[in-house]
PDB file of C-alpha atoms and ligand atoms in Angstrom:
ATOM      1  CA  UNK M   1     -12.507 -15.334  -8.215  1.00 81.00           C
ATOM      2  CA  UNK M   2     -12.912 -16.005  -4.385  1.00 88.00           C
ATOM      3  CA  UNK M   3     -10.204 -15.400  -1.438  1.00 93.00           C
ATOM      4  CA  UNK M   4     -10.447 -16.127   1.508  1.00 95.00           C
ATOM      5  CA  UNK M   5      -9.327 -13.749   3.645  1.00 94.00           C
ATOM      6  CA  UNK M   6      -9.571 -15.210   7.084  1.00 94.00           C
ATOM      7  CA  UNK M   7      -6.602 -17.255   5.584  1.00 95.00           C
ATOM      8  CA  UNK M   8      -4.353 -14.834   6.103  1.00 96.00           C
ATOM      9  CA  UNK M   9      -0.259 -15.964   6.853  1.00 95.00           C
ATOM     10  CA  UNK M  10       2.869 -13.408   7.946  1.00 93.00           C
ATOM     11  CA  UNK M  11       5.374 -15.080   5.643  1.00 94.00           C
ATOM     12  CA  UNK M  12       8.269 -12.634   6.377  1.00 92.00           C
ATOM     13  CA  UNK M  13       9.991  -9.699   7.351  1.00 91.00           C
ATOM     14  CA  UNK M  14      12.051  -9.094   4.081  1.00 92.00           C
ATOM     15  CA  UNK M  15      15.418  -6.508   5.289  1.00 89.00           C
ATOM     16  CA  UNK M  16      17.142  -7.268   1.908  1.00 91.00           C
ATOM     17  CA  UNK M  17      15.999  -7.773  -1.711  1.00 93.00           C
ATOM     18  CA  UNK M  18      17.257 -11.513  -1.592  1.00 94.00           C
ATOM     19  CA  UNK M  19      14.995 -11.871   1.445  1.00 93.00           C
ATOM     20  CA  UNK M  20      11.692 -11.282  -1.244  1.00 94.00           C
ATOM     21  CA  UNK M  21       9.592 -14.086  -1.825  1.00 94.00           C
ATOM     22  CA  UNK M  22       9.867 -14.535  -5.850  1.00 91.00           C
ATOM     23  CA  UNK M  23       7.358 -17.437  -7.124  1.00 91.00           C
ATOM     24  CA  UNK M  24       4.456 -17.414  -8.961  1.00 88.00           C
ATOM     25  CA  UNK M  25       1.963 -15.438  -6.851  1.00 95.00           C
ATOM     26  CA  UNK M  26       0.678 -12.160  -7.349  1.00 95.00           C
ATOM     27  CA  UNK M  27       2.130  -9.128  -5.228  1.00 96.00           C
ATOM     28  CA  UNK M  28       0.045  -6.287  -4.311  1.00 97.00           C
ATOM     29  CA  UNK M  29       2.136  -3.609  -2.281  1.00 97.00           C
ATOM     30  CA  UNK M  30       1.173  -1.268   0.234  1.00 97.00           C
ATOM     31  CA  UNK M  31       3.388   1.821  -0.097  1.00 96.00           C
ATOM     32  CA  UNK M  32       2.753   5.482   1.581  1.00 96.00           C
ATOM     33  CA  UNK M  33       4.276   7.638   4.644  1.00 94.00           C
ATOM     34  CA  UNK M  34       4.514   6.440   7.974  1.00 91.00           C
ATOM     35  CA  UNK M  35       1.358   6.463  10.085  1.00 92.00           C
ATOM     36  CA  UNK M  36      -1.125   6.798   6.576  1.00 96.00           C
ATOM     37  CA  UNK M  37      -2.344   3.756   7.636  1.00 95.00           C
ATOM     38  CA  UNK M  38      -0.671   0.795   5.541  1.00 94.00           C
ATOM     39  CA  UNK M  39      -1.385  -1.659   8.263  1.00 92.00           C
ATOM     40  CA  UNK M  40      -5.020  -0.484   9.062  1.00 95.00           C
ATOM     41  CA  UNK M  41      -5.573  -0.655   5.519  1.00 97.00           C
ATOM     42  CA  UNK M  42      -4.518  -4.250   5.456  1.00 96.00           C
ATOM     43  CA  UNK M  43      -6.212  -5.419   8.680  1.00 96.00           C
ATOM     44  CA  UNK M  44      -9.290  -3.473   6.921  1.00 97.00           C
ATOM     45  CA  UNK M  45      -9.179  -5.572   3.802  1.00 97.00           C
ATOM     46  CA  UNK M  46      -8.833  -9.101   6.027  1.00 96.00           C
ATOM     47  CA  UNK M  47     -11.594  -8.079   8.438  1.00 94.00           C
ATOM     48  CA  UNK M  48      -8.564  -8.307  10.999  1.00 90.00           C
ATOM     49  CA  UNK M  49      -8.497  -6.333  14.476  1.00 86.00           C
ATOM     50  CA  UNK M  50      -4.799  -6.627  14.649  1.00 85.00           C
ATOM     51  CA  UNK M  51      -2.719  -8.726  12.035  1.00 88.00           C
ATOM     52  CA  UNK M  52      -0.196  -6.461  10.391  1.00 85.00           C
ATOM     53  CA  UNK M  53       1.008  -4.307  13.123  1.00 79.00           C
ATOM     54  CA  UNK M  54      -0.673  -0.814  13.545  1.00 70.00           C
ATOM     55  CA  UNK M  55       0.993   2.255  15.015  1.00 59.00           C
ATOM     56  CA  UNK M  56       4.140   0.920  16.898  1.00 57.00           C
ATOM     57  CA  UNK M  57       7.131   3.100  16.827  1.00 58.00           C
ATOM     58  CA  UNK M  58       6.544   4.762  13.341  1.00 55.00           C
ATOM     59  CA  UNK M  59       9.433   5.392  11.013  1.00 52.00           C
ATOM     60  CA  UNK M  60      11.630   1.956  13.169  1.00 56.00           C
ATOM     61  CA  UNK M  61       9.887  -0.164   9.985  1.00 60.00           C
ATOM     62  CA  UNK M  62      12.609  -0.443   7.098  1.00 78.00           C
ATOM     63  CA  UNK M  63      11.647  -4.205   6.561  1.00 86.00           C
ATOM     64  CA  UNK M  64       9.526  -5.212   3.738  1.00 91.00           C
ATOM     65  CA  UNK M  65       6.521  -7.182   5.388  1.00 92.00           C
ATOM     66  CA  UNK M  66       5.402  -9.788   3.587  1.00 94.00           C
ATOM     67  CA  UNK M  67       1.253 -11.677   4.200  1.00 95.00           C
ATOM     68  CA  UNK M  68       0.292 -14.434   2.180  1.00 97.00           C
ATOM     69  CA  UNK M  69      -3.592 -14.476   1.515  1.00 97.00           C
ATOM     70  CA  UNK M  70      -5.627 -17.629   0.769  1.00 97.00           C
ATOM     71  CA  UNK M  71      -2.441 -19.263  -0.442  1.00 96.00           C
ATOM     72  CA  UNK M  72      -2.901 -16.784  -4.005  1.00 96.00           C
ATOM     73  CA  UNK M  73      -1.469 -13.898  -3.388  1.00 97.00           C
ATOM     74  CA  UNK M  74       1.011 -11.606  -0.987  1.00 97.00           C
ATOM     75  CA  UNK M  75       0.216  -8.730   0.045  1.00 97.00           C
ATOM     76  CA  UNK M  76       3.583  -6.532   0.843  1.00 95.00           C
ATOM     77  CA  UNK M  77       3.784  -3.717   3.509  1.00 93.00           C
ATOM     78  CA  UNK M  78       6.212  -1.382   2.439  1.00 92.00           C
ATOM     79  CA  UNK M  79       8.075   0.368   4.937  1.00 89.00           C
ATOM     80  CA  UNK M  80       7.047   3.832   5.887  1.00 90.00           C
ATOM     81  CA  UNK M  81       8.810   6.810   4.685  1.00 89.00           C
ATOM     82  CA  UNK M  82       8.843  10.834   5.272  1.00 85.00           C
ATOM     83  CA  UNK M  83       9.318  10.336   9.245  1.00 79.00           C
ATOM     84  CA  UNK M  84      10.720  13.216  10.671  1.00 72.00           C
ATOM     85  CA  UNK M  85      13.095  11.761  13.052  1.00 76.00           C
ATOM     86  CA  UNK M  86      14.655   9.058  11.184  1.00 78.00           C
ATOM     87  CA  UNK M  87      18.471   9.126  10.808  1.00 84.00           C
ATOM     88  CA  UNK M  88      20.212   9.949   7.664  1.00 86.00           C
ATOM     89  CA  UNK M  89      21.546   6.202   7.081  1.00 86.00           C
ATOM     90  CA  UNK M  90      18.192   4.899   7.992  1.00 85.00           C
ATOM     91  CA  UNK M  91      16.727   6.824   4.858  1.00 85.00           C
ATOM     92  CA  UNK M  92      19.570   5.969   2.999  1.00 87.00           C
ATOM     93  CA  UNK M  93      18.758   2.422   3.625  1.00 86.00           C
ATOM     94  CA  UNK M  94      15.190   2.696   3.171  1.00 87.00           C
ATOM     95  CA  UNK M  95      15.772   4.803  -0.427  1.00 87.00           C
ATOM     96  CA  UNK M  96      18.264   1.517  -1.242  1.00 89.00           C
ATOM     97  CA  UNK M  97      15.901  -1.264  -0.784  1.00 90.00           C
ATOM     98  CA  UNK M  98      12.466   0.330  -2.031  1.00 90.00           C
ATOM     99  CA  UNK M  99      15.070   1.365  -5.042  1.00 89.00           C
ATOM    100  CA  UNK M 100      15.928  -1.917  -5.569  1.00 91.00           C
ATOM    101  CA  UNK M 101      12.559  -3.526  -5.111  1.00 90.00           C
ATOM    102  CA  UNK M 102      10.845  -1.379  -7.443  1.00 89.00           C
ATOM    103  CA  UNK M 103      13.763  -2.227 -10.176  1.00 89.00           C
ATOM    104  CA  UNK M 104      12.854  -5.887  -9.690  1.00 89.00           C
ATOM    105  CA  UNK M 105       9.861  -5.888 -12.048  1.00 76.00           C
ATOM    106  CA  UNK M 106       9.230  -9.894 -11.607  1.00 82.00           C
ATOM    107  CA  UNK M 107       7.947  -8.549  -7.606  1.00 86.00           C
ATOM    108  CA  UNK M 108       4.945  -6.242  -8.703  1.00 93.00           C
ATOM    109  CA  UNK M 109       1.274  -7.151  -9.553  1.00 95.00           C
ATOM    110  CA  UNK M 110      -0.514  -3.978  -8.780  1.00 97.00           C
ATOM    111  CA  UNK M 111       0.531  -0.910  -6.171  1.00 97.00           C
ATOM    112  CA  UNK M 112      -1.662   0.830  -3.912  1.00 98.00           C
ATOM    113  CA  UNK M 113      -0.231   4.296  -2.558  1.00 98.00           C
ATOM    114  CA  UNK M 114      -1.613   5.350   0.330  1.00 98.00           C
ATOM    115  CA  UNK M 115      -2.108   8.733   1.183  1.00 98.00           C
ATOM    116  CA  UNK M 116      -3.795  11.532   3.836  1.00 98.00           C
ATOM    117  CA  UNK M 117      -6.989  12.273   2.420  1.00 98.00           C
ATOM    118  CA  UNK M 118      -6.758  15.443   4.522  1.00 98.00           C
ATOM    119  CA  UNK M 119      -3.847  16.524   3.112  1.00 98.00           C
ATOM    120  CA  UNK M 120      -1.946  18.122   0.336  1.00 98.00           C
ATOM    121  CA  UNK M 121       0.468  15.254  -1.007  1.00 98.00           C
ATOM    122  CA  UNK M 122       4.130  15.411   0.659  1.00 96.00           C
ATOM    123  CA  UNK M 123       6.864  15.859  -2.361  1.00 95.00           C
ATOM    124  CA  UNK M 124       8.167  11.819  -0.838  1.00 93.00           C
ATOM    125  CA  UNK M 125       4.212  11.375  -1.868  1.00 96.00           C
ATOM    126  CA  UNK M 126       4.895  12.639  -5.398  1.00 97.00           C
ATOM    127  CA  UNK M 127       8.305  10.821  -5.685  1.00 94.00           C
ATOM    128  CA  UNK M 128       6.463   8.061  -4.754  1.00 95.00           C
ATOM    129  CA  UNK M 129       3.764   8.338  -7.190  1.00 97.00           C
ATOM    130  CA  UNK M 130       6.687   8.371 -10.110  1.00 95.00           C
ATOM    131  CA  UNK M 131       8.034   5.432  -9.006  1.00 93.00           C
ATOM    132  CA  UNK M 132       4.842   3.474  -9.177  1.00 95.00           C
ATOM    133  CA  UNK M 133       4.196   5.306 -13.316  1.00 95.00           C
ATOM    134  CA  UNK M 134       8.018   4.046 -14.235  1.00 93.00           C
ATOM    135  CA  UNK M 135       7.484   0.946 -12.828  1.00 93.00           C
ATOM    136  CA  UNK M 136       4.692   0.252 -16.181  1.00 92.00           C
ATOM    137  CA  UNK M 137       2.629  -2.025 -13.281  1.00 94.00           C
ATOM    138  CA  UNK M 138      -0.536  -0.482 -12.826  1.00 96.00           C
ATOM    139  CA  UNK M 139      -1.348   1.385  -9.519  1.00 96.00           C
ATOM    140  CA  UNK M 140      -4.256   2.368  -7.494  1.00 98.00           C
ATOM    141  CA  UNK M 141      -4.243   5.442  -5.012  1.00 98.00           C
ATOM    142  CA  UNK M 142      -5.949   4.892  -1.939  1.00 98.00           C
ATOM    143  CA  UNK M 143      -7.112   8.180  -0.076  1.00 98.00           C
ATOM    144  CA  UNK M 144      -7.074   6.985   3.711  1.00 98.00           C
ATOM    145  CA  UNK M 145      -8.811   8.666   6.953  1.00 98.00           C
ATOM    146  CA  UNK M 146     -11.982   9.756   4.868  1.00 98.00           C
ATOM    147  CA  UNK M 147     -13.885   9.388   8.428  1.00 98.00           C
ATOM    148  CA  UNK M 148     -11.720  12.801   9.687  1.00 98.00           C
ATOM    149  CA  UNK M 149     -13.155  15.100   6.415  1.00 98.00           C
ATOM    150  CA  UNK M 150     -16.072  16.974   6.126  1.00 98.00           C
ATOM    151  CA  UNK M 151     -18.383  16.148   3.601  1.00 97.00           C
ATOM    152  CA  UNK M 152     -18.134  19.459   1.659  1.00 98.00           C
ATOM    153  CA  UNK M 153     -14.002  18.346   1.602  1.00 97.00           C
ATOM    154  CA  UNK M 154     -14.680  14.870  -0.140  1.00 97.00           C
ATOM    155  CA  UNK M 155     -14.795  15.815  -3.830  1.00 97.00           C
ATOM    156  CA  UNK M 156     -12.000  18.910  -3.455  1.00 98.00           C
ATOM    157  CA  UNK M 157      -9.449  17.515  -1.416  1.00 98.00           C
ATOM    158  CA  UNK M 158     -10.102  14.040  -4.394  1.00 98.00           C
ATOM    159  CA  UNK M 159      -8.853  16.454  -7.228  1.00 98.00           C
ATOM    160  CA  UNK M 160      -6.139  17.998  -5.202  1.00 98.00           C
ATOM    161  CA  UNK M 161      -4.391  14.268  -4.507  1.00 98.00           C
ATOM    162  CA  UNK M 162      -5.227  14.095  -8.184  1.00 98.00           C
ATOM    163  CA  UNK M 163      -3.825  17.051  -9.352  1.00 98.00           C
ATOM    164  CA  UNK M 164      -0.584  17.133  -6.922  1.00 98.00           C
ATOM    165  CA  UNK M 165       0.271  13.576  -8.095  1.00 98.00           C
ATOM    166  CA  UNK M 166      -0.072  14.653 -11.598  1.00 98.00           C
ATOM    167  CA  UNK M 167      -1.818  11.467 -12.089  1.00 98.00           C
ATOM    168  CA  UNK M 168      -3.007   9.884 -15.697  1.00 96.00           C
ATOM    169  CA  UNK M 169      -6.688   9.329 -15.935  1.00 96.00           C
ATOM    170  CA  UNK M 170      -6.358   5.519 -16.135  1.00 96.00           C
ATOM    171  CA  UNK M 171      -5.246   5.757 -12.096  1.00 98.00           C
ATOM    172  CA  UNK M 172      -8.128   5.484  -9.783  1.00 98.00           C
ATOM    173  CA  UNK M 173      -8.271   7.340  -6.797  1.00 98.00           C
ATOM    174  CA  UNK M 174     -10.166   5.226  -3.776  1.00 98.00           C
ATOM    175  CA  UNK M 175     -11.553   7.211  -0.316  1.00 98.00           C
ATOM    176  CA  UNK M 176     -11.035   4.678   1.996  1.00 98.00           C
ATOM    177  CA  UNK M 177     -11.287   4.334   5.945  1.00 98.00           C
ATOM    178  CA  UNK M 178      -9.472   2.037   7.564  1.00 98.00           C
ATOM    179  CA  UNK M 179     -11.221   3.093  10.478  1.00 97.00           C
ATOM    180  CA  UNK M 180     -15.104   2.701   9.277  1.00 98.00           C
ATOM    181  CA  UNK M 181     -14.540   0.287   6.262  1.00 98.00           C
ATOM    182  CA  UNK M 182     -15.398   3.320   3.434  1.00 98.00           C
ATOM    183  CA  UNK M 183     -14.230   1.906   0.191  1.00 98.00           C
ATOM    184  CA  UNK M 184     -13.192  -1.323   1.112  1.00 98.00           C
ATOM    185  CA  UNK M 185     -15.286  -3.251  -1.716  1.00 97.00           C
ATOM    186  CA  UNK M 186     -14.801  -1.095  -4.158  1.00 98.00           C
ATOM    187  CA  UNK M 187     -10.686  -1.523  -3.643  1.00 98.00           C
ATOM    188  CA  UNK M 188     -10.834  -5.554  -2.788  1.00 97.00           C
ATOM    189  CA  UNK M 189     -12.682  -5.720  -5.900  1.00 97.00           C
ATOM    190  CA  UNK M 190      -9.969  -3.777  -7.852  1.00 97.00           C
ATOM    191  CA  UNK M 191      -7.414  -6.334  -6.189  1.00 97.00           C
ATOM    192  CA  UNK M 192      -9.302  -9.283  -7.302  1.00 97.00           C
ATOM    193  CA  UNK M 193      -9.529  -7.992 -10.929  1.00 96.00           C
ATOM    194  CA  UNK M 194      -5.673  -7.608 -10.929  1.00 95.00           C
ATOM    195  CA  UNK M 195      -5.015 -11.191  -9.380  1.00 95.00           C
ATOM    196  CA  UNK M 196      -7.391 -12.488 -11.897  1.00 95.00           C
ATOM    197  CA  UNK M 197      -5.723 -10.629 -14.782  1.00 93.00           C
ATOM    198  CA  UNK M 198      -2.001 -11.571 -13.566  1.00 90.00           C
ATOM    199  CA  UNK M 199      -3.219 -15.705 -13.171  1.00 90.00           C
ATOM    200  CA  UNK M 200      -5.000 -15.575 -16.710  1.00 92.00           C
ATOM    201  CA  UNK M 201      -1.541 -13.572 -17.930  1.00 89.00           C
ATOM    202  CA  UNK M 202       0.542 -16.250 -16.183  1.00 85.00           C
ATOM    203  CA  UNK M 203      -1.364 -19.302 -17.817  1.00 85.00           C
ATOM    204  CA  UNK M 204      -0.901 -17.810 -21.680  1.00 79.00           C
TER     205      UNK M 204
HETATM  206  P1  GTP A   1       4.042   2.698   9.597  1.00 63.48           P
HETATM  207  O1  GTP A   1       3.996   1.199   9.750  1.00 63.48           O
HETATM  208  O2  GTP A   1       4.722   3.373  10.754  1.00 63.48           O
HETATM  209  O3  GTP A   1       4.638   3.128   8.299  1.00 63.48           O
HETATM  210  O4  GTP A   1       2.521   3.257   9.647  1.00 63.48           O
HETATM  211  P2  GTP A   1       1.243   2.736   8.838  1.00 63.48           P
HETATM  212  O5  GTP A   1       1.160   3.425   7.538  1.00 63.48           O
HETATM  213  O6  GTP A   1       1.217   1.235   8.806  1.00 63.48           O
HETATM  214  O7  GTP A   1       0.036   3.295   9.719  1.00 63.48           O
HETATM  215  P3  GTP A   1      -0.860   2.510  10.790  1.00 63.48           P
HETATM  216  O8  GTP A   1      -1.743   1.508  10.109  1.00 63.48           O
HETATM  217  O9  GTP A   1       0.024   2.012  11.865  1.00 63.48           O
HETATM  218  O10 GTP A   1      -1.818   3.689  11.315  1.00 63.48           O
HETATM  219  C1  GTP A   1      -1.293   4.846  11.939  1.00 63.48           C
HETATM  220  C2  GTP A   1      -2.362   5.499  12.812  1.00 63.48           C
HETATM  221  O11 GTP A   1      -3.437   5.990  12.025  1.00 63.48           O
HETATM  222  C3  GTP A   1      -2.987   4.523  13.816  1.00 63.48           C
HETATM  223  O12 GTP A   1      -3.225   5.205  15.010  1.00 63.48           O
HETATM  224  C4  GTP A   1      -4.319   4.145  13.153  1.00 63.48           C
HETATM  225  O13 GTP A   1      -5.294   3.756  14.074  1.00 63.48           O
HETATM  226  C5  GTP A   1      -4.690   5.445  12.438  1.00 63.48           C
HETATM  227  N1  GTP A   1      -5.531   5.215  11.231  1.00 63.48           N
HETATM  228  C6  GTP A   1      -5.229   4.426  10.181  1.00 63.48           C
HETATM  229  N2  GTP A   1      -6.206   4.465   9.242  1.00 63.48           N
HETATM  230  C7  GTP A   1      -7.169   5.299   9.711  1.00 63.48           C
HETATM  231  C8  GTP A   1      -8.443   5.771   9.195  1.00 63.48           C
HETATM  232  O14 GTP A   1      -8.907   5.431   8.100  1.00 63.48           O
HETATM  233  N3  GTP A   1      -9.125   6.659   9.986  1.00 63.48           N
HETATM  234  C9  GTP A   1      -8.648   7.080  11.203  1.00 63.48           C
HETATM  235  N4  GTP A   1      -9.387   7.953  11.874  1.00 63.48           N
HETATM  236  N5  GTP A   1      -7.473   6.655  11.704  1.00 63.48           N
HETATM  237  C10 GTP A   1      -6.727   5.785  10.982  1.00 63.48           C
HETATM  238 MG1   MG A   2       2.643  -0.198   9.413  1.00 63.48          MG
END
């Protein structure tokens, strides 16, 4: 299949589960700690400078951002989570809708989580990844910021996301930079093989 990604739309900022767009297309969601890079990632995949918005005030985003792409699918910026300075209610929101969203099975297609490639995963990293195995959709994890490691740190720091997550072997792990374009095929062709998979489902 072909999209067309300079046919990229913001549809909406989603702040409640009623607020989720719920027809027929396919929803690929962007989920991982604030600042990992969700919005370069998506601006990456589009060839975009600046369409979903990068880096402004990190940890304010508890809205569920929502892009339609080529008119086939929507790709869904999760808020942020694990930022420090975040009040108690704002987590407690946060924890409420992502909850909720990830109960809603009709609003999942395939789930990329997003994490440091630098680092060890965060335990929100690991809760994370559990949500995405209960949730039965399948799931991708994309290992951002592969420009700031040393070669010698590529295949190592790989098994340690690996290993922290506890992920099965059926979950791919992607090093991506959002920054240089590393891994960008490989993952927009993973995303195309889901879309195709969920339209062929859809059709019987
Ligand atoms: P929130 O919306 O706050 O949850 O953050 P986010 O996950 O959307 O992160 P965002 O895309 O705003 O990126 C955060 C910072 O990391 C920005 O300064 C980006 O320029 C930088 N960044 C993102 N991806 C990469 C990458 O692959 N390499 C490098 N070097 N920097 C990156
Ligand atoms: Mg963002």
């Amino acid at each position: 299949m072909k999209l067309n990604t300079q046919n990229a739309e913001f549809i909406r900022s989603a702040a409640k589960l009623a607020d989720c767009p719920r027809d027929s297309l396919p929803q690929i969601a962007f989920a991982g700690r604030s600042n990992v890079g969700k919005s370069s990632v998506i601006n990456r995949l589009l060839g975009r400078k600046n369409f979903a918005r990068v880096g402004s005030a990190p940890g304010k985003t508890t809205h569920i951002n929502y892009f339609r792409i080529d008119k086939q699918v929507y790709f869904v910026d999760l808020p942020g989570y694990g930022y420090a300075k975040v009040s108690k209610q704002e987590r407690a929101r946060w924890g409420q809708l992502i909850g909720q969203w990830f109960d809603d099975a009709s609003l999942l297609t395939l789930g990329l989580l997003l994490v440091d490639i630098r680092h060890k995963p965060t335990a929100d990293d690991c809760t994370m990844a559990q949500w995405f195995k209960a949730s039965g959709k399948p799931f991708v994890v994309v290992a951002n910021k592969h420009d700031k490691i040393k070669k010698s740190e590529w295949e190592p720091n790989v098994a340690r996301i690996r290993e922290t997550l506890e992920l099965p072997e059926e979950v791919p792990v992607i090093s991506f930079s959002a920054e240089k374009g590393t891994g960008r095929e490989e993952l927009m062709g993973l995303i195309l093989d889901h879309i195709q998979a969920e339209n062929a489902a859809a059709q019987g």
